[in-house]
Amino acid sequence: MGTDFSPRSQRDGPVPLFSWRVHSEPRPAAIYVDEITVGDEASNSAILPPPPTGLHAKGYDRHVELTWTPSHDPDLRYYKIYRSPDGGKYVPIGIQKGSATRYEDFLGASGKTAFYKISAVDENYNESAFSAEAKAVTRAMNDDELLTMVQEGCFRYYWDGAHPVAGMAIEILPGDENLVAVGASGHGIMALLVGVERGFITRDQGVERMLKITRFLSKADRFHGAFPHFLDGRTGKIIARFGKYDDGGDLVETAFLMQGLLAARQYFTRDNTAEQEIRKTITSLWRSVEWDWYRRDGHSDFLYWHWSPDYGFYLNHPLIGWNETMIVYLLAIASPTHPVPASMYYSGWAGQSERAIQYRRWWSRTTQGDHFVNGHSYYGIKLDVDEGNGADLFFTQYSFLGFDPRDKKDSFTNYFKNNRNIALISRAYAVANPGKYVGYGGDSWGRSAGINSDGGQAYPRDDNGTITCTAALASFPYTPAESMKALRHFYRDLGDRLWGIYGFRDGFNLSEDWFEDVYMGLNQAPIVVMIENYRSALIWNLFMSNPEIKPALDRIGFQPDPETNASVNR
């Protein structure tokens, strides 16, 4: 919740601006201060900032979106938003930081009319005159329109919210605006393709952004071809966010990035200089990743997550499934220049060694599924592969944004069916609600990694009552009816606290009367991409069309499985 604490009088001097959350009774009231800004003493100057221009209002199902022309006034502090029900008396309803040019006003019903004006407030809290008036009416939207609305809202995280130099995704917003997340940027590249295809931006705009991204990546720090987890968006230098041993390559984040880049290589196929450069640079980056180096030595059964030029494989973290790292083995086996043997899919990802078994037990704290295969049923739903009764739902999403699991199976399962069952178990868990948390149910479900999620598994011991929006919404290809119910509930019932300028916020906890203020780069794009894979299979088709992918699947031993009851519109 953003609240205006600016002075009532222009001459009162500066006061702090707070971003705050207040818990309702019967809990003791608590205020969380996220930011305090203290400026210089207010000027007595009568010069006011210029009024904002270009104000436009667009009505959606339950909210109105305001946009306006950016201001280049260096003294701009924030915008102040005013609303009137009839164009008469205007009252302030909120503020928006000066770097943004968008505001979401949730009216809560269709068929409501509202009029808007905005003003600009400078560093000394001098307030401009009003902008011109804008009017909008909310209107009832069908499910297809809601899907497009959600995709466009979440897409903006990677468009409006991207780093201005790198063009890539920021880890968290609001947050460190130079902390570029490599894996989230791979997800974001796929969201960018959806944005072009859906007309949120033009193809020329998409090409321009991809050129910025690929040129930045070609000069950024790499370690035997692998990128670090985080880059400084200004310089392309590594940021060792997780400590001194995190000062090298991160193979998982690199795989997420490569998944997005390979999809883009198959999308920007026109015979012009710009798109040729995109394809050439992506191919160079792809061929430079030394997947075999991250095997640690020529005899290891596993790929390893990290390598540091100063500490080597000190972190000693093998990649063992079931988790989000399946795409690493697929790409490592598919590499045209530095491949690993296809047998590592079975010795590493699906390994049965004592080390693999103990690894699964360590993180899942259960023996169910510790040999990769599970075979148990939960809430009447059989689970072929996974630890316990279903892991964080991002496991079913991050490796499958590009890799299409439909109509095929390996020695263990059909992953489309298995992912669907994991999502259905997660929903059934919410309906059963063993922790008795407020708001859980058939239209409010989804445990996954996120802010305040306390893990994301569907176990009572790991559950603190937090729902992560991406969990249900990025499950659309697997559970379209159940995910649509969640989307409607998140938007129509909770949208006044859950919907913002980048679509749905990260998560919420009704037992604590808590709604997250931030958006996560890893979580916004899966919503965009997996909704699109449900609607058109766009990203699945693009990634799978890369010539290196099918031969790799053949070497692994994937077989056709035409019995997949795919929910995707074909």
mmCIF file of C-alpha atoms in Angstrom, residues 83 85 92 157 165 167 183-184 190 198 221 317 335 379 430 448 503 509:
data_model
loop_
_atom_site.group_PDB
_atom_site.id
_atom_site.type_symbol
_atom_site.label_atom_id
_atom_site.label_comp_id
_atom_site.label_asym_id
_atom_site.label_seq_id
_atom_site.Cartn_x
_atom_site.Cartn_y
_atom_site.Cartn_z
ATOM 1 C CA ARG A 83 -10.105 10.912 -9.135
ATOM 2 C CA PRO A 85 -16.837 10.180 -10.006
ATOM 3 C CA PRO A 92 -6.299 12.462 -4.180
ATOM 4 C CA TYR A 157 7.990 -6.124 -15.948
ATOM 5 C CA VAL A 165 21.440 -0.322 -20.364
ATOM 6 C CA GLY A 167 17.632 -4.396 -21.476
ATOM 7 C CA GLY A 183 17.827 -16.685 -15.331
ATOM 8 C CA ALA A 184 14.919 -14.290 -15.001
ATOM 9 C CA MET A 190 10.398 -15.536 -23.958
ATOM 10 C CA ARG A 198 0.310 -10.369 -29.046
ATOM 11 C CA ASP A 221 31.336 -11.698 -17.630
ATOM 12 C CA HIS A 317 26.368 -28.605 -5.540
ATOM 13 C CA SER A 335 25.222 -28.707 -27.114
ATOM 14 C CA TYR A 379 -5.535 -36.953 -2.756
ATOM 15 C CA ALA A 430 -5.267 -26.117 -0.764
ATOM 16 C CA SER A 448 5.888 -22.050 -5.024
ATOM 17 C CA GLY A 503 0.320 -7.388 -13.268
ATOM 18 C CA ASN A 509 -1.210 -14.401 2.911
#
